[in-house]
CSV table of C-alpha atoms and ligand atoms in Angstrom, one decimal:
chain,number,residue,atom,x,y,z
P,300,UNK,CA,0.1,0.1,0.0
P,301,UNK,CA,3.0,2.2,0.7
P,302,UNK,CA,3.9,2.0,-2.9
P,303,UNK,CA,0.7,3.8,-4.1
P,304,UNK,CA,2.6,7.2,-2.6
P,305,UNK,CA,5.0,6.9,-5.2
P,306,UNK,CA,2.5,7.3,-8.0
P,307,UNK,CA,1.7,10.9,-9.2
P,308,UNK,CA,-1.5,12.7,-8.4
P,309,UNK,CA,-4.2,13.0,-11.0
P,310,UNK,CA,-5.8,16.6,-11.1
P,311,UNK,CA,-8.9,18.0,-12.7
P,312,UNK,CA,-6.6,19.5,-15.0
P,313,UNK,CA,-5.3,16.1,-16.5
P,314,UNK,CA,-9.0,15.6,-17.2
P,315,UNK,CA,-9.6,18.8,-18.9
P,316,UNK,CA,-6.3,18.4,-20.9
P,317,UNK,CA,-7.4,14.8,-22.4
P,318,UNK,CA,-11.1,16.1,-23.1
P,319,UNK,CA,-13.1,14.3,-24.1
P,320,UNK,CA,-12.0,10.7,-24.2
P,321,UNK,CA,-8.3,10.6,-23.6
P,322,UNK,CA,-8.4,9.0,-20.1
P,323,UNK,CA,-10.8,6.2,-20.8
P,324,UNK,CA,-9.4,2.9,-20.0
P,325,UNK,CA,-11.3,0.7,-22.6
P,326,UNK,CA,-12.3,1.3,-26.4
P,327,UNK,CA,-15.1,3.6,-26.6
P,328,UNK,CA,-17.3,0.9,-27.6
P,329,UNK,CA,-17.2,-0.6,-24.3
P,330,UNK,CA,-18.5,2.7,-22.7
P,331,UNK,CA,-22.3,2.1,-22.2
P,332,UNK,CA,-23.1,5.5,-20.5
P,333,UNK,CA,-21.4,9.1,-20.3
P,334,UNK,CA,-21.8,11.7,-17.6
P,335,UNK,CA,-20.1,15.2,-17.5
P,336,UNK,CA,-19.7,17.9,-14.9
P,337,UNK,CA,-19.3,21.7,-15.2
P,338,UNK,CA,-15.9,23.2,-15.6
P,339,UNK,CA,-14.2,26.5,-15.5
P,340,UNK,CA,-13.4,26.9,-19.4
P,341,UNK,CA,-17.0,25.9,-20.8
P,342,UNK,CA,-15.8,22.2,-21.7
P,343,UNK,CA,-17.0,19.9,-19.0
P,344,UNK,CA,-15.1,16.8,-17.3
P,345,UNK,CA,-16.3,13.8,-19.5
P,346,UNK,CA,-16.6,10.4,-17.5
P,347,UNK,CA,-17.5,7.0,-19.0
P,348,UNK,CA,-18.9,3.9,-17.4
P,349,UNK,CA,-18.7,0.1,-18.7
P,350,UNK,CA,-21.5,-2.2,-18.0
P,351,UNK,CA,-19.7,-3.5,-15.1
P,352,UNK,CA,-19.1,0.0,-13.6
P,353,UNK,CA,-22.8,0.7,-13.8
P,354,UNK,CA,-23.5,-2.5,-12.1
P,355,UNK,CA,-20.9,-1.4,-9.3
P,356,UNK,CA,-22.4,2.1,-8.9
P,357,UNK,CA,-25.9,0.6,-8.7
P,358,UNK,CA,-24.8,-1.7,-5.9
P,359,UNK,CA,-23.0,1.0,-4.0
P,360,UNK,CA,-25.9,3.4,-4.1
P,361,UNK,CA,-28.1,0.3,-3.0
P,362,UNK,CA,-25.8,0.0,-0.1
P,363,UNK,CA,-26.2,3.7,0.7
P,364,UNK,CA,-30.0,3.2,0.8
P,365,UNK,CA,-29.9,0.4,3.0
P,366,UNK,CA,-27.9,2.5,5.7
P,367,UNK,CA,-30.9,4.7,5.9
P,368,UNK,CA,-32.8,1.5,6.7
P,369,UNK,CA,-34.4,1.4,3.1
P,370,UNK,CA,-35.9,-1.8,1.8
P,371,UNK,CA,-38.1,-3.1,-0.9
P,372,UNK,CA,-40.9,-1.7,0.8
P,373,UNK,CA,-39.9,1.8,0.4
P,374,UNK,CA,-40.8,4.4,-2.2
P,375,UNK,CA,-37.9,6.5,-3.1
P,376,UNK,CA,-38.6,10.2,-4.7
P,377,UNK,CA,-35.7,11.1,-6.4
P,378,UNK,CA,-35.6,14.9,-6.8
P,379,UNK,CA,-32.2,15.3,-8.0
P,380,UNK,CA,-31.9,16.2,-11.6
P,381,UNK,CA,-31.7,13.8,-14.3
P,382,UNK,CA,-29.3,14.5,-17.1
P,383,UNK,CA,-25.5,14.6,-17.2
P,384,UNK,CA,-25.3,15.3,-13.8
P,385,UNK,CA,-24.5,11.9,-11.9
P,386,UNK,CA,-27.2,12.7,-9.1
P,387,UNK,CA,-30.3,11.8,-11.0
P,388,UNK,CA,-29.4,8.3,-12.7
P,389,UNK,CA,-26.9,7.5,-10.0
P,390,UNK,CA,-29.6,7.4,-7.3
P,391,UNK,CA,-31.9,6.1,-9.6
P,392,UNK,CA,-30.5,2.7,-10.4
P,393,UNK,CA,-29.3,2.4,-6.8
P,394,UNK,CA,-32.8,2.7,-5.7
P,395,UNK,CA,-33.9,-0.1,-8.2
P,396,UNK,CA,-31.0,-2.4,-7.2
P,397,UNK,CA,-32.4,-2.1,-3.6
P,398,UNK,CA,-35.6,-3.2,-5.0
P,399,UNK,CA,-37.3,-0.2,-3.8
P,400,UNK,CA,-39.9,1.9,-5.7
P,401,UNK,CA,-38.3,4.7,-7.6
P,402,UNK,CA,-40.2,7.9,-8.4
P,403,UNK,CA,-37.9,9.5,-11.1
P,404,UNK,CA,-39.5,13.0,-10.9
P,405,UNK,CA,-36.1,15.0,-11.1
P,406,UNK,CA,-36.0,18.5,-9.4
P,407,UNK,CA,-38.2,21.4,-9.3
P,408,UNK,CA,-42.2,21.7,-9.6
P,409,UNK,CA,-42.5,21.7,-6.1
P,410,UNK,CA,-46.4,21.4,-5.6
P,411,UNK,CA,-46.2,18.4,-8.0
P,412,UNK,CA,-43.4,17.0,-5.6
P,413,UNK,CA,-45.7,17.4,-2.4
P,414,UNK,CA,-48.8,16.0,-4.2
P,415,UNK,CA,-47.0,12.9,-5.2
P,416,UNK,CA,-45.4,12.5,-2.0
P,417,UNK,CA,-48.6,12.3,-0.3
P,418,UNK,CA,-50.3,10.1,-2.9
P,419,UNK,CA,-47.6,7.9,-3.3
P,420,UNK,CA,-46.6,7.4,0.5
P,421,UNK,CA,-43.1,8.6,-0.3
P,422,UNK,CA,-40.6,7.3,2.4
P,423,UNK,CA,-37.1,8.2,1.2
P,424,UNK,CA,-36.4,11.6,-0.3
P,425,UNK,CA,-33.1,12.2,-2.1
P,426,UNK,CA,-32.2,15.7,-3.4
P,427,UNK,CA,-29.9,18.5,-2.3
P,428,UNK,CA,-30.5,19.5,1.4
P,429,UNK,CA,-31.4,23.1,0.2
P,430,UNK,CA,-34.2,21.7,-2.0
P,431,UNK,CA,-35.3,19.5,0.8
P,432,UNK,CA,-35.5,22.6,3.2
P,433,UNK,CA,-37.5,24.3,0.7
P,434,UNK,CA,-40.0,21.5,0.5
P,435,UNK,CA,-40.0,21.2,4.1
P,436,UNK,CA,-41.1,24.9,4.5
P,437,UNK,CA,-43.8,24.3,1.7
P,438,UNK,CA,-45.1,21.3,3.6
P,439,UNK,CA,-45.5,23.2,6.8
P,440,UNK,CA,-47.0,26.1,5.1
P,441,UNK,CA,-49.3,24.0,3.4
P,442,UNK,CA,-50.3,22.5,6.6
P,443,UNK,CA,-50.0,18.7,5.1
P,444,UNK,CA,-47.2,17.2,7.7
P,445,UNK,CA,-49.5,14.6,8.9
P,446,UNK,CA,-50.0,13.3,5.3
P,447,UNK,CA,-46.2,13.0,4.7
P,448,UNK,CA,-44.8,9.4,5.6
P,449,UNK,CA,-41.2,10.3,5.1
P,450,UNK,CA,-38.6,8.4,7.3
P,451,UNK,CA,-35.3,9.4,5.9
P,452,UNK,CA,-33.5,11.8,3.3
P,453,UNK,CA,-30.4,11.3,1.4
P,454,UNK,CA,-29.1,14.8,0.8
P,455,UNK,CA,-26.0,15.7,-1.0
P,456,UNK,CA,-24.2,17.5,-3.7
P,457,UNK,CA,-23.8,20.6,-1.8
P,458,UNK,CA,-22.1,21.4,1.4
P,459,UNK,CA,-24.4,21.6,4.3
P,460,UNK,CA,-24.1,22.0,8.1
P,461,UNK,CA,-25.2,20.0,11.1
P,462,UNK,CA,-27.4,22.8,11.8
P,463,UNK,CA,-29.5,22.3,8.7
P,464,UNK,CA,-29.4,18.5,9.1
P,465,UNK,CA,-31.2,19.1,12.6
P,466,UNK,CA,-33.8,21.4,11.0
P,467,UNK,CA,-34.6,19.0,8.1
P,468,UNK,CA,-34.9,16.2,10.6
P,469,UNK,CA,-37.4,18.2,12.8
P,470,UNK,CA,-39.4,19.8,10.0
P,471,UNK,CA,-39.7,16.6,7.9
P,472,UNK,CA,-39.8,14.1,10.9
P,473,UNK,CA,-36.9,12.3,9.4
P,474,UNK,CA,-33.5,11.0,9.7
P,475,UNK,CA,-31.1,13.0,7.2
P,476,UNK,CA,-28.3,11.4,5.9
P,477,UNK,CA,-25.1,13.1,3.8
P,478,UNK,CA,-24.2,11.2,0.9
P,479,UNK,CA,-20.9,12.1,-0.8
P,480,UNK,CA,-19.5,11.4,-4.4
P,481,UNK,CA,-18.1,13.1,-7.3
P,482,UNK,CA,-18.4,11.9,-11.2
P,483,UNK,CA,-14.8,11.8,-11.5
P,484,UNK,CA,-14.4,8.9,-8.9
P,485,UNK,CA,-18.2,7.3,-9.7
P,486,UNK,CA,-21.0,9.9,-8.9
P,487,UNK,CA,-23.0,9.6,-5.6
P,488,UNK,CA,-22.2,6.7,-3.7
P,489,UNK,CA,-18.5,7.0,-2.7
P,490,UNK,CA,-19.3,7.6,0.9
P,491,UNK,CA,-22.4,7.6,3.0
P,492,UNK,CA,-23.6,8.3,6.7
P,493,UNK,CA,-25.1,5.6,8.7
P,494,UNK,CA,-27.6,5.9,11.4
P,495,UNK,CA,-25.1,7.3,13.9
P,496,UNK,CA,-24.1,10.3,11.8
P,497,UNK,CA,-20.4,10.2,12.8
P,498,UNK,CA,-18.7,10.9,9.5
P,499,UNK,CA,-19.4,9.2,6.2
P,500,UNK,CA,-18.3,5.7,5.6
P,501,UNK,CA,-16.0,5.4,2.5
P,502,UNK,CA,-16.5,2.3,0.4
P,503,UNK,CA,-12.9,1.3,0.7
P,504,UNK,CA,-13.5,-2.1,-1.0
P,505,UNK,CA,-13.8,0.2,-4.1
P,506,UNK,CA,-11.8,3.3,-3.4
P,507,UNK,CA,-8.7,3.8,-1.6
P,508,UNK,CA,-8.9,7.5,0.1
P,509,UNK,CA,-5.8,9.4,1.5
P,510,UNK,CA,-5.6,12.7,3.1
P,511,UNK,CA,-2.6,15.0,1.6
P,512,UNK,CA,-1.6,18.4,2.5
P,513,UNK,CA,-2.7,20.4,-0.5
P,514,UNK,CA,0.7,22.6,-0.3
P,515,UNK,CA,3.4,20.0,0.2
P,516,UNK,CA,1.4,17.1,-1.3
P,517,UNK,CA,2.4,14.8,1.6
P,518,UNK,CA,0.2,12.1,2.8
P,519,UNK,CA,-1.2,13.0,6.4
P,520,UNK,CA,-2.0,10.5,9.0
P,521,UNK,CA,-5.7,9.6,10.4
P,522,UNK,CA,-7.2,12.4,12.3
P,523,UNK,CA,-5.5,15.3,10.3
P,524,UNK,CA,-7.4,17.6,7.9
P,525,UNK,CA,-6.4,17.8,4.6
P,526,UNK,CA,-7.4,17.4,0.8
P,527,UNK,CA,-9.2,14.2,0.1
P,528,UNK,CA,-7.6,12.0,-2.4
P,529,UNK,CA,-9.2,8.8,-4.3
P,530,UNK,CA,-7.7,5.9,-6.2
P,531,UNK,CA,-10.4,3.6,-7.7
P,532,UNK,CA,-9.7,0.0,-7.4
P,533,UNK,CA,-12.8,-1.7,-9.6
P,534,UNK,CA,-13.7,0.9,-12.3
P,535,UNK,CA,-13.1,-0.1,-15.9
P,536,UNK,CA,-14.0,2.8,-18.1
P,537,UNK,CA,-12.5,5.7,-16.2
P,538,UNK,CA,-10.3,4.5,-13.5
P,539,UNK,CA,-8.4,7.3,-11.5
P,540,UNK,CA,-5.2,7.0,-9.5
P,541,UNK,CA,-4.7,9.3,-6.6
P,542,UNK,CA,-7.4,11.8,-7.9
P,543,UNK,CA,-7.3,15.3,-6.0
P,544,UNK,CA,-10.7,16.1,-5.2
P,545,UNK,CA,-9.9,19.7,-3.8
P,546,UNK,CA,-12.6,18.6,-1.0
P,547,UNK,CA,-11.3,19.4,2.5
P,548,UNK,CA,-12.0,16.4,5.0
P,549,UNK,CA,-10.5,14.3,7.7
P,550,UNK,CA,-10.0,10.3,7.9
P,551,UNK,CA,-11.0,8.5,11.0
P,552,UNK,CA,-9.9,4.6,11.4
P,553,UNK,CA,-11.9,3.6,14.6
P,554,UNK,CA,-14.7,1.3,14.1
P,555,UNK,CA,-18.1,2.9,14.0
P,556,UNK,CA,-20.7,2.0,16.6
P,557,UNK,CA,-22.8,0.5,13.5
P,558,UNK,CA,-20.4,-2.4,13.2
P,559,UNK,CA,-19.2,-1.3,9.7
P,560,UNK,CA,-15.4,-1.2,9.4
P,561,UNK,CA,-14.8,1.2,6.6
P,562,UNK,CA,-12.7,4.2,6.9
P,563,UNK,CA,-14.9,7.2,7.5
P,564,UNK,CA,-14.5,10.8,6.6
P,565,UNK,CA,-15.7,13.9,8.0
P,566,UNK,CA,-18.4,15.7,6.1
P,567,UNK,CA,-17.0,18.0,3.5
P,568,UNK,CA,-16.0,21.5,5.2
P,569,UNK,CA,-14.7,23.3,2.3
P,570,UNK,CA,-12.7,23.4,-0.9
P,571,UNK,CA,-9.0,24.1,-1.7
P,572,UNK,CA,-10.1,26.2,-4.7
P,573,UNK,CA,-12.7,29.0,-5.1
P,574,UNK,CA,-15.6,27.0,-6.4
P,575,UNK,CA,-18.8,27.9,-5.2
P,576,UNK,CA,-21.7,25.4,-5.0
P,577,UNK,CA,-25.0,27.1,-5.3
P,578,UNK,CA,-28.2,25.1,-5.6
P,579,UNK,CA,-26.0,21.9,-6.2
P,580,UNK,CA,-24.3,23.5,-9.2
P,581,UNK,CA,-20.6,24.1,-9.3
P,582,UNK,CA,-20.0,27.8,-10.0
P,583,UNK,CA,-16.6,29.2,-10.9
P,584,UNK,CA,-16.1,33.3,-10.3
P,585,UNK,CA,-13.8,32.9,-13.3
P,586,UNK,CA,-16.9,31.8,-15.7
P,587,UNK,CA,-18.6,35.0,-14.6
P,588,UNK,CA,-15.6,37.0,-15.4
P,589,UNK,CA,-15.3,35.4,-18.9
P,590,UNK,CA,-18.9,36.6,-19.6
P,591,UNK,CA,-18.3,39.8,-18.6
P,592,UNK,CA,-15.3,40.2,-20.9
P,593,UNK,CA,-17.7,39.0,-23.7
P,594,UNK,CA,-19.6,42.2,-22.9
P,595,UNK,CA,-18.3,45.5,-24.2
P,596,UNK,CA,-20.6,47.6,-22.1
P,597,UNK,CA,-19.3,46.1,-18.6
P,598,UNK,CA,-16.0,46.0,-16.7
P,599,UNK,CA,-14.8,42.5,-15.5
P,600,UNK,CA,-15.3,44.0,-12.1
P,601,UNK,CA,-17.8,42.1,-10.5
P,602,UNK,CA,-18.9,40.7,-6.9
P,603,UNK,CA,-20.6,37.6,-6.3
P,604,UNK,CA,-23.0,37.8,-3.2
P,605,UNK,CA,-24.5,34.4,-2.6
P,606,UNK,CA,-27.1,34.1,0.4
P,607,UNK,CA,-29.8,31.5,1.6
P,608,UNK,CA,-32.5,33.8,3.1
P,609,UNK,CA,-35.5,31.5,2.1
P,610,UNK,CA,-33.7,28.0,2.1
P,611,UNK,CA,-32.9,28.3,-1.4
P,612,UNK,CA,-29.2,29.9,-2.2
P,613,UNK,CA,-29.8,33.3,-4.0
P,614,UNK,CA,-27.0,34.6,-6.1
P,615,UNK,CA,-26.6,38.3,-7.2
P,616,UNK,CA,-24.0,39.5,-9.3
P,617,UNK,CA,-22.9,42.9,-9.0
P,618,UNK,CA,-21.3,44.2,-12.4
P,619,UNK,CA,-19.6,47.6,-12.9
P,620,UNK,CA,-20.8,49.4,-16.0
P,621,UNK,CA,-17.9,50.6,-18.4
P,622,UNK,CA,-17.4,54.5,-18.2
P,623,UNK,CA,-18.7,54.8,-21.7
P,624,UNK,CA,-21.8,53.3,-20.8
P,625,UNK,CA,-22.3,55.0,-17.7
P,626,UNK,CA,-21.4,58.6,-19.1
P,627,UNK,CA,-23.5,58.0,-22.3
P,628,UNK,CA,-26.3,57.3,-20.1
P,629,UNK,CA,-27.5,55.1,-23.2
P,630,UNK,CA,-31.1,53.9,-22.6
P,631,UNK,CA,-30.9,50.4,-22.5
P,632,UNK,CA,-29.5,49.4,-19.3
P,633,UNK,CA,-32.6,47.0,-18.8
P,634,UNK,CA,-31.8,45.3,-22.0
P,635,UNK,CA,-28.3,45.0,-21.0
P,636,UNK,CA,-29.3,43.3,-17.6
P,637,UNK,CA,-31.4,40.8,-19.3
P,638,UNK,CA,-28.8,39.8,-21.8
P,639,UNK,CA,-26.2,39.5,-19.2
P,640,UNK,CA,-28.8,37.5,-16.9
P,641,UNK,CA,-29.6,35.1,-19.9
P,642,UNK,CA,-25.7,34.6,-20.8
P,643,UNK,CA,-25.2,33.8,-17.1
P,644,UNK,CA,-28.0,31.3,-17.0
P,645,UNK,CA,-26.6,29.5,-20.2
P,646,UNK,CA,-22.9,29.3,-19.0
P,647,UNK,CA,-23.8,28.5,-15.5
P,648,UNK,CA,-27.0,26.7,-15.6
P,649,UNK,CA,-28.5,28.7,-12.6
P,650,UNK,CA,-30.1,32.0,-12.8
P,651,UNK,CA,-28.9,35.1,-10.9
P,652,UNK,CA,-29.9,38.4,-10.2
P,653,UNK,CA,-27.9,41.1,-12.1
P,654,UNK,CA,-27.2,44.5,-10.5
P,655,UNK,CA,-25.4,46.9,-12.6
P,656,UNK,CA,-23.2,49.6,-10.6
P,657,UNK,CA,-21.3,52.6,-11.2
P,658,UNK,CA,-17.8,52.4,-12.6
P,659,UNK,CA,-15.2,52.0,-10.0
P,660,UNK,CA,-17.8,51.5,-7.0
P,661,UNK,CA,-16.3,47.7,-6.5
P,662,UNK,CA,-13.2,47.7,-4.2
P,663,UNK,CA,-10.0,46.9,-5.8
P,664,UNK,CA,-7.5,44.7,-4.2
P,665,UNK,CA,-3.8,44.6,-4.4
P,666,UNK,CA,-3.4,40.9,-4.1
P,667,UNK,CA,-6.2,38.2,-4.5
P,668,UNK,CA,-9.3,40.0,-5.4
P,669,UNK,CA,-12.3,39.2,-3.3
P,670,UNK,CA,-14.9,38.2,-5.7
P,671,UNK,CA,-17.4,36.4,-3.3
P,672,UNK,CA,-19.3,37.3,-0.4
P,673,UNK,CA,-20.9,34.4,0.8
P,674,UNK,CA,-23.7,35.1,3.5
P,675,UNK,CA,-24.8,31.4,3.9
P,676,UNK,CA,-24.3,29.7,7.0
P,677,UNK,CA,-23.2,26.3,6.3
J,830,ZN,ZN1,-21.4,3.7,11.0
């Protein structure tokens, strides 16, 4: 095992540089499904799965569901987005593997979510924690809590705090479990919380975890905080060796009270880079910058303000007008705002509020620019 440390790391840059299929380890004809995640440059990270990979994935997600007490008697309402994002289909086939009844409703349309949740007797809800909170508030507002039969939630794809967990558990009358995964390693189902909620069990029969110091790149012992690195053991289509996740965590070796012997990881407390996760979508400040550079009427000086006032994340982008645009007082600022809003939506995949501000009104910095104000209490 010590020899693993002699191998070089794999980084997101390696994946980007070999876009789209350069790191597939089998002929393309052996790949039966592809997923992709957003990246900084517009080109996504592409991952491919063989039949056996999909089989493994379904097994591991079924394992996650079983850790919540799930069985074939359960009705799983899957409100993760279906598509290139691994959340929807990853959860879907795991629920089927378990033998549970899956409701592939995908995200959004909350009124319909709540109607089916009551009519179908949904017992397990899977989605991002912020969407679960939104649904919980709607359930309480509609006075339908006694019609809801939920017993567990499987929430992931964005960081969330223990306070949020406690609120979700109280509002929905459930046990809320954190699920971890990333498409580069598999998708959801790399690690999962059991009923004791003392860290996530990493399925180390399929993935070797390491924690490294992100600066020195040296491995750190159990109990020390650092960057999470994974090596896949069983993947065929897109195996990775020492993949640097940029997620910050701690590994624990002690056996869990549930009896499972997997290595456990602390829930993700941050990232080594500047990526933001907003409503489950990866957002890089540099993506906004590139949009602003496309528009001549604005300066590439901007500020992202992220807040979570009503359970869902709100993104406001403050953008400086160019001096010319400002002094000409050209009628059409509303048109500019709308165009920016549309362009941001198409690049990021989420909507944002655009606030045009005067030239030079956003503070400049000598060092690393402060581009983000994150007011969320995670
Ligand atoms: Zn456990």
